[in-house]
Short mmCIF file of C-alpha atoms in Angstrom, two decimals:
data_model
loop_
_atom_site.label_atom_id
_atom_site.label_comp_id
_atom_site.label_asym_id
_atom_site.label_seq_id
_atom_site.Cartn_x
_atom_site.Cartn_y
_atom_site.Cartn_z
CA MET A 4 77.91 101.46 91.67
CA LYS A 5 74.99 103.37 94.21
CA LEU A 6 72.33 103.15 91.58
CA GLN A 7 73.02 99.29 90.86
CA ARG A 8 73.12 99.31 94.81
CA LYS A 9 69.41 100.83 95.10
CA ASN A 10 68.20 98.83 92.57
CA ARG A 11 69.29 95.43 93.97
CA LEU A 12 67.99 96.65 97.39
CA ARG A 13 64.66 96.92 95.44
CA ALA A 14 65.28 93.59 93.80
CA ALA A 15 65.81 91.60 96.96
CA ALA A 16 62.75 93.16 99.00
CA PHE A 17 60.33 92.39 96.46
CA GLY A 18 61.39 89.34 95.13
CA ALA A 19 59.61 87.21 97.44
CA LEU A 20 56.58 88.87 97.73
CA ALA A 21 54.63 86.03 95.75
CA VAL A 22 56.54 83.25 96.90
CA SER A 23 56.16 84.22 100.38
CA GLY A 24 52.50 85.60 100.37
CA ALA A 25 51.40 82.15 98.90
CA LEU A 26 52.87 80.68 101.90
CA VAL A 27 52.42 82.72 105.03
CA LEU A 28 50.44 86.14 104.90
CA THR A 29 46.43 84.95 105.84
CA ALA A 30 46.09 87.98 108.39
CA CYS A 31 44.55 91.03 107.62
CA GLY A 32 46.82 94.12 107.90
CA SER A 33 50.24 92.19 107.17
CA ASP A 34 53.07 93.67 105.61
CA ASP A 35 54.00 93.11 102.24
CA ASN A 36 57.33 94.20 101.50
CA SER A 37 59.12 90.97 101.48
CA GLY A 38 62.59 89.31 101.65
CA ASP A 39 64.29 88.28 98.92
CA GLY A 40 62.70 85.36 95.96
CA GLY A 41 66.20 84.03 94.37
CA SER A 42 68.94 86.71 95.13
CA SER A 43 71.97 85.65 96.66
CA ALA A 44 69.93 87.12 100.10
CA SER A 45 68.22 83.87 99.66
CA SER A 46 71.42 82.18 98.62
CA LYS A 47 73.50 83.19 101.72
CA ALA A 48 70.80 82.92 103.97
CA ALA A 49 70.01 79.12 102.51
CA GLY A 50 72.42 77.28 104.90
CA ASN A 51 72.74 73.67 106.52
CA ILE A 52 68.83 73.80 108.54
CA LYS A 53 67.93 71.13 110.32
CA CYS A 54 64.60 70.40 110.24
CA GLU A 55 62.53 69.13 113.70
CA GLY A 56 58.56 68.73 114.50
CA LYS A 57 56.22 69.53 111.82
CA GLY A 58 52.61 70.82 111.38
CA ASP A 59 51.32 74.58 111.24
CA LEU A 60 53.77 77.47 112.88
CA LEU A 61 52.23 79.89 114.41
CA ALA A 62 53.26 83.58 114.94
CA SER A 63 52.33 87.01 114.89
CA GLY A 64 53.93 89.94 116.19
CA SER A 65 56.65 93.18 115.16
CA THR A 66 55.95 94.36 111.08
CA ALA A 67 59.67 95.86 111.13
CA GLN A 68 60.91 92.52 111.33
CA LYS A 69 58.17 90.75 108.73
CA ASN A 70 61.25 91.28 105.42
CA ALA A 71 63.43 89.73 107.84
CA MET A 72 60.93 87.07 108.92
CA ASP A 73 59.58 86.47 105.05
CA LEU A 74 63.13 85.54 104.19
CA TRP A 75 63.65 83.36 107.27
CA THR A 76 60.36 81.37 106.36
CA LYS A 77 61.02 80.81 102.95
CA ASN A 78 64.76 79.38 103.50
CA PHE A 79 63.58 77.18 105.81
CA THR A 80 60.09 76.14 104.76
CA ALA A 81 61.77 75.35 101.55
CA ALA A 82 64.13 73.07 102.93
CA CYS A 83 61.78 72.21 105.77
CA PRO A 84 58.19 71.20 103.86
CA ASP A 85 56.67 69.02 107.03
CA ILE A 86 56.80 72.38 108.74
CA LYS A 87 54.22 75.44 108.12
CA ILE A 88 55.47 79.33 109.39
CA ASN A 89 52.64 80.77 109.66
CA TYR A 90 53.83 84.81 110.85
CA LYS A 91 51.33 87.54 110.91
CA GLY A 92 52.43 91.14 110.77
CA THR A 93 49.77 92.50 113.52
CA GLY A 94 52.61 95.35 115.04
CA SER A 95 54.00 94.18 118.34
CA GLY A 96 51.52 94.95 120.35
CA ALA A 97 49.14 92.53 119.14
CA GLY A 98 51.40 89.67 118.76
CA VAL A 99 52.44 89.70 122.43
CA GLN A 100 48.84 89.98 123.25
CA GLU A 101 48.12 86.91 121.53
CA PHE A 102 51.22 84.92 122.84
CA LEU A 103 50.15 85.66 126.32
CA GLN A 104 46.63 84.06 125.35
CA GLY A 105 48.15 81.00 124.58
CA LYS A 106 47.74 81.08 121.05
CA THR A 107 50.46 81.57 119.31
CA ALA A 108 53.94 79.58 119.43
CA PHE A 109 56.02 83.29 119.77
CA ALA A 110 55.87 86.30 119.08
CA GLY A 111 57.62 89.09 117.78
CA SER A 112 58.09 92.41 119.48
CA ASP A 113 60.37 95.33 118.77
CA SER A 114 60.33 95.98 121.86
CA ALA A 115 61.19 93.56 125.53
CA LEU A 116 58.30 92.15 127.26
CA LYS A 117 57.27 95.03 130.47
CA PRO A 118 57.37 93.45 134.29
CA GLU A 119 53.90 92.78 133.94
CA GLU A 120 54.12 90.96 130.89
CA VAL A 121 56.40 89.03 132.17
CA THR A 122 54.25 88.26 135.50
CA LYS A 123 51.01 87.64 132.80
CA SER A 124 53.68 85.02 131.49
CA LYS A 125 53.52 82.51 133.95
CA GLY A 126 49.64 81.85 133.65
CA VAL A 127 49.94 80.55 129.75
CA LEU A 128 53.84 78.79 130.44
CA LYS A 129 53.74 76.41 132.94
CA GLY A 130 56.77 76.39 135.39
CA GLY A 131 58.12 78.74 132.54
CA GLN A 132 57.82 82.42 132.13
CA GLY A 133 58.20 84.49 128.82
CA ILE A 134 61.49 85.72 127.35
CA ASN A 135 63.36 88.23 125.15
CA LEU A 136 65.56 86.52 122.45
CA PRO A 137 66.83 89.71 120.12
CA MET A 138 67.09 87.89 116.01
CA VAL A 139 68.19 91.26 114.47
CA GLY A 140 68.40 94.96 114.75
CA GLY A 141 68.04 97.37 111.75
CA PRO A 142 67.71 101.61 112.05
CA ILE A 143 64.33 103.03 111.96
CA ALA A 144 64.84 105.07 108.90
CA ILE A 145 62.74 109.13 109.37
CA GLY A 146 61.45 108.28 105.26
CA TYR A 147 60.13 111.51 103.61
CA LYS A 148 58.92 112.85 100.69
CA VAL A 149 59.11 116.46 99.75
CA PRO A 150 60.17 118.09 95.74
CA GLY A 151 63.60 118.74 95.01
CA VAL A 152 64.57 117.68 98.22
CA LYS A 153 67.04 114.76 98.38
CA ASP A 154 69.65 114.86 100.71
CA LEU A 155 67.62 116.12 103.85
CA VAL A 156 69.17 116.50 107.31
CA LEU A 157 67.40 116.76 110.87
CA ASP A 158 67.84 116.51 114.30
CA ALA A 159 66.29 114.89 117.47
CA ASP A 160 64.61 118.61 118.55
CA THR A 161 63.35 119.06 114.78
CA LEU A 162 61.46 115.67 114.79
CA ALA A 163 60.38 115.92 118.04
CA LYS A 164 59.05 119.30 117.13
CA ILE A 165 57.43 118.39 113.63
CA PHE A 166 55.84 114.71 115.05
CA ASP A 167 53.86 116.76 117.92
CA GLY A 168 53.10 119.61 115.36
CA LYS A 169 54.82 122.44 116.47
CA ILE A 170 56.52 123.18 113.50
CA ALA A 171 53.85 122.63 110.23
CA LYS A 172 55.62 124.05 106.99
CA TRP A 173 58.92 122.60 105.06
CA ASN A 174 60.62 126.19 104.53
CA ASP A 175 60.21 125.97 108.49
CA PRO A 176 63.60 128.20 109.94
CA ALA A 177 64.24 125.18 112.41
CA ILE A 178 64.46 122.96 109.33
CA ALA A 179 66.49 125.52 106.81
CA LYS A 180 68.76 126.23 109.72
CA LEU A 181 70.26 121.92 109.29
CA ASN A 182 69.60 122.69 105.23
CA LYS A 183 71.39 125.77 104.37
CA ASP A 184 72.41 124.70 100.03
CA ALA A 185 68.25 122.58 100.16
CA LYS A 186 65.67 124.89 98.41
CA LEU A 187 62.48 124.07 100.86
CA PRO A 188 59.49 124.30 99.20
CA ASP A 189 55.99 126.29 101.25
CA LEU A 190 54.76 123.39 101.80
CA LYS A 191 52.30 121.70 104.11
CA ILE A 192 54.25 119.20 106.36
CA GLN A 193 51.83 115.78 106.62
CA ALA A 194 53.25 113.43 109.64
CA PHE A 195 52.22 110.06 109.71
CA HIS A 196 52.48 108.12 112.59
CA ARG A 197 50.74 104.45 113.58
CA SER A 198 47.51 103.80 114.25
CA ASP A 199 48.28 99.98 115.78
CA GLU A 200 50.48 99.47 119.33
CA SER A 201 54.05 99.46 117.77
CA GLY A 202 57.32 98.81 119.19
CA THR A 203 58.99 101.14 116.45
CA THR A 204 56.56 103.70 117.32
CA ASP A 205 57.99 102.56 121.03
CA ASN A 206 61.85 102.59 120.10
CA PHE A 207 61.44 106.11 117.96
CA THR A 208 59.89 107.82 120.92
CA LYS A 209 62.57 106.65 123.40
CA TYR A 210 65.14 108.68 120.82
CA LEU A 211 62.67 111.98 121.31
CA LYS A 212 62.86 111.59 124.58
CA ALA A 213 66.21 110.63 125.13
CA ALA A 214 67.83 113.08 123.10
CA ALA A 215 65.06 115.33 122.85
CA PRO A 216 63.47 115.78 126.43
CA LYS A 217 62.14 119.54 126.18
CA SER A 218 60.47 119.22 123.16
CA TRP A 219 59.01 115.88 123.54
CA PRO A 220 57.09 115.44 126.80
CA TYR A 221 55.29 112.32 126.18
CA GLU A 222 56.56 109.14 127.42
CA PRO A 223 57.75 106.52 125.40
CA ALA A 224 55.00 103.68 124.19
CA LYS A 225 53.81 101.32 122.17
CA ALA A 226 50.85 103.74 121.50
CA TRP A 227 51.39 106.86 119.92
CA ALA A 228 51.06 109.61 122.24
CA ALA A 229 51.06 113.03 120.54
CA LYS A 230 48.57 115.58 119.36
CA GLY A 231 47.80 115.92 115.70
CA GLY A 232 49.03 114.89 112.68
CA GLN A 233 47.50 111.37 110.83
CA SER A 234 47.58 107.73 111.40
CA ALA A 235 47.82 104.83 109.43
CA ASP A 236 47.98 100.37 110.67
CA GLY A 237 51.88 98.69 110.24
CA SER A 238 54.97 99.56 108.22
CA ALA A 239 53.63 98.90 105.08
CA GLY A 240 50.95 101.61 106.20
CA VAL A 241 52.92 104.70 106.99
CA SER A 242 55.66 104.06 104.51
CA SER A 243 52.61 103.83 101.39
CA GLN A 244 51.65 108.05 102.75
CA VAL A 245 54.77 108.87 102.42
CA LYS A 246 55.38 107.59 99.48
CA GLN A 247 51.46 108.98 97.93
CA ASN A 248 51.57 112.19 99.43
CA ASP A 249 53.48 115.34 98.98
CA GLY A 250 54.89 116.62 102.61
CA ALA A 251 54.41 113.18 104.04
CA ILE A 252 56.88 112.26 106.37
CA SER A 253 56.99 109.17 108.98
CA TYR A 254 59.02 106.28 110.44
CA PHE A 255 59.65 102.78 109.65
CA GLU A 256 62.51 100.16 109.22
CA LEU A 257 64.62 100.54 106.64
CA SER A 258 63.48 97.78 104.11
CA TYR A 259 60.58 99.82 103.76
CA ALA A 260 61.99 102.45 102.25
CA THR A 261 64.27 100.71 99.97
CA ALA A 262 61.14 98.72 98.44
CA ASN A 263 59.12 101.62 98.09
CA SER A 264 62.21 104.26 97.20
CA ILE A 265 61.69 106.81 99.48
CA ASP A 266 64.24 108.87 100.50
CA THR A 267 65.52 108.71 104.16
CA VAL A 268 66.42 112.32 106.87
CA LYS A 269 69.92 111.93 108.05
CA ILE A 270 70.09 112.52 111.38
CA ASP A 271 72.17 115.11 113.28
CA THR A 272 73.38 113.77 116.71
CA GLY A 273 76.05 115.89 117.50
CA ALA A 274 78.84 114.09 115.78
CA ALA A 275 81.12 115.79 113.06
CA ALA A 276 79.08 114.92 110.88
CA PRO A 277 75.05 113.90 110.39
CA VAL A 278 74.23 109.91 110.57
CA ALA A 279 72.24 108.21 107.53
CA ALA A 280 70.26 105.69 107.85
CA THR A 281 72.22 102.23 107.17
CA SER A 282 73.13 98.64 108.56
CA ASP A 283 76.65 99.80 109.34
CA ASN A 284 75.66 102.71 111.19
CA ALA A 285 72.60 100.74 113.09
CA SER A 286 75.36 98.24 113.99
CA LYS A 287 77.96 100.65 114.93
CA ALA A 288 74.87 101.72 117.69
CA ILE A 289 73.71 97.83 118.34
CA ALA A 290 77.22 96.91 119.33
CA ASP A 291 77.02 98.95 122.17
CA ALA A 292 73.99 97.77 123.34
CA LYS A 293 73.36 96.07 126.76
CA VAL A 294 71.81 93.09 128.15
CA VAL A 295 69.64 93.87 130.48
CA GLY A 296 67.90 90.89 131.10
CA SER A 297 68.39 87.90 133.38
CA GLY A 298 68.96 83.96 133.07
CA LYS A 299 68.00 83.47 129.79
CA ASP A 300 66.09 86.98 128.70
CA LEU A 301 68.71 88.28 126.72
CA ALA A 302 66.74 91.73 126.62
CA LEU A 303 68.95 94.86 125.37
CA LYS A 304 69.20 98.83 126.26
CA LEU A 305 70.42 100.73 123.74
CA ASN A 306 72.18 104.54 123.88
CA TYR A 307 69.46 106.31 121.86
CA ALA A 308 71.06 109.40 122.74
CA THR A 309 74.65 108.68 120.92
CA LYS A 310 76.64 110.87 119.22
CA ALA A 311 79.55 108.37 118.72
CA GLU A 312 81.01 109.01 115.18
CA GLY A 313 78.97 107.41 112.68
CA ALA A 314 76.48 105.68 114.83
CA TYR A 315 73.12 105.85 113.94
CA PRO A 316 70.77 106.40 116.67
CA ILE A 317 67.04 106.07 115.85
CA THR A 318 67.95 101.68 115.64
CA LEU A 319 65.52 99.00 117.30
CA VAL A 320 66.33 95.71 118.48
CA THR A 321 63.40 93.51 117.08
CA TYR A 322 63.01 90.22 119.41
CA GLU A 323 61.06 86.53 119.36
CA ILE A 324 58.83 86.51 123.21
CA VAL A 325 58.82 82.50 124.10
CA GLY A 326 58.99 80.75 126.99
CA ASP A 327 61.84 79.29 128.74
CA LYS A 328 60.17 76.26 130.43
CA GLY A 329 56.07 75.59 129.47
CA ASN A 330 55.99 76.07 126.00
CA LYS A 331 53.31 73.95 123.19
CA PRO A 332 54.71 70.58 122.96
CA ASP A 333 52.97 70.40 119.68
CA THR A 334 55.25 73.04 118.42
CA LEU A 335 57.98 73.30 120.53
CA ALA A 336 60.54 70.98 118.19
CA ALA A 337 58.94 72.37 115.28
CA THR A 338 60.32 76.30 117.36
CA LYS A 339 63.53 75.75 118.58
CA SER A 340 64.19 74.25 115.01
CA PHE A 341 63.49 77.72 112.83
CA LEU A 342 64.81 79.31 116.15
CA THR A 343 67.70 77.83 115.95
CA TYR A 344 68.20 78.46 111.70
CA VAL A 345 66.40 82.55 112.46
CA SER A 346 69.72 83.14 114.66
CA SER A 347 72.81 81.27 113.02
CA GLU A 348 75.28 82.52 110.63
CA ALA A 349 73.41 81.74 107.39
CA GLY A 350 69.61 82.83 108.89
CA GLN A 351 71.94 85.77 109.80
CA ALA A 352 73.59 86.42 106.05
CA GLY A 353 70.79 87.65 104.51
CA LEU A 354 69.70 90.45 106.15
CA LYS A 355 72.24 93.14 105.81
CA GLU A 356 71.36 93.25 101.65
CA LEU A 357 67.55 93.86 103.22
CA GLY A 358 68.63 96.86 105.34
CA TYR A 359 68.87 94.54 108.62
CA ALA A 360 71.95 95.24 111.13
CA PRO A 361 72.23 91.08 112.05
CA LEU A 362 72.97 90.29 115.37
CA PRO A 363 76.67 90.76 116.68
CA ALA A 364 78.37 86.96 116.35
CA GLU A 365 78.34 87.26 120.89
CA ILE A 366 74.65 88.26 120.67
CA ALA A 367 74.09 85.42 117.86
CA ALA A 368 76.06 82.90 120.08
CA LYS A 369 74.02 83.39 123.42
CA VAL A 370 70.39 83.06 121.11
CA ARG A 371 71.54 80.30 119.94
CA SER A 372 72.23 78.54 123.10
CA ASN A 373 68.61 79.76 124.67
CA VAL A 374 66.99 78.56 122.44
CA ALA A 375 68.19 75.06 122.74
CA ALA A 376 67.68 75.04 126.33
CA LEU A 377 63.37 75.85 125.14
CA SER A 378 61.68 73.53 127.00
#
């Protein structure tokens, strides 16, 4: 059954590649591990879509949500042929920048807007400001390729030292202590990080800082701060490097591991058992998140140092960034129509099969209410 499910997940992640590529993948560096092209994820997520507006809807940002965006776009444009969704997976930092320059209708970001970004948004959105609307969550998987090792366990301290270059070999005593039954090779560790500004990097380093503050001296940020290591662009880039290189390790959204058949690390959080990167385990962490935004803003705060049983700590919530007021009038109706679908029960329904954690019902209801109020 596990093998069947793995194959079904892999098929779901790859199925829409050709379709979504023809529809939306026009950006250099866009990620190609797309959503389902005809499986149950697609049929479940179709639902009753209300089409309003028409024309091209431009958006960019998070590569972590790119696979979900491909599935949403496929279903939405099939129902609403007068609207073309063009989402470029450029990374959270670039997506927010383009939105703040008035180039896009919305941005995808794995981190909430900073105060200075909210201030800047007021110069673009007449009478309004940028707000964060959570749309999907999921685990940030730690993918690795170590010959002969299929059930690797690491903790925050060891991960911090690996990604800071302090642990250089896979048979290091710190790794061996966590994996007593594994045959760890005398193999060089190749740690890959994102070269672009990334909300995934921001969330991963928030985890390292919260759970291993003594071993991770850097402040969390979208830009990689540690010295050394190797880099690649986007979630597709780092996951590709892990798939190709013995000894490699990196961090990326779970669907990239699923699509590429990459082994993922279980995290020793201090709970009774190590926790795997799964949608259900990520949902346990997201359920404890607190809304810290004000007004129409629904920014969430996660507990990265959680020790709750079965809660996967390296979890992100990815947002769509829009204006509460002052959105582009020519694309406002289409934006509201698309985001209403995305946050609907039907829009969230197909995400779990792609390795994402759907929004808790109460948060999704707040998102739909705030989308309806956009102007």
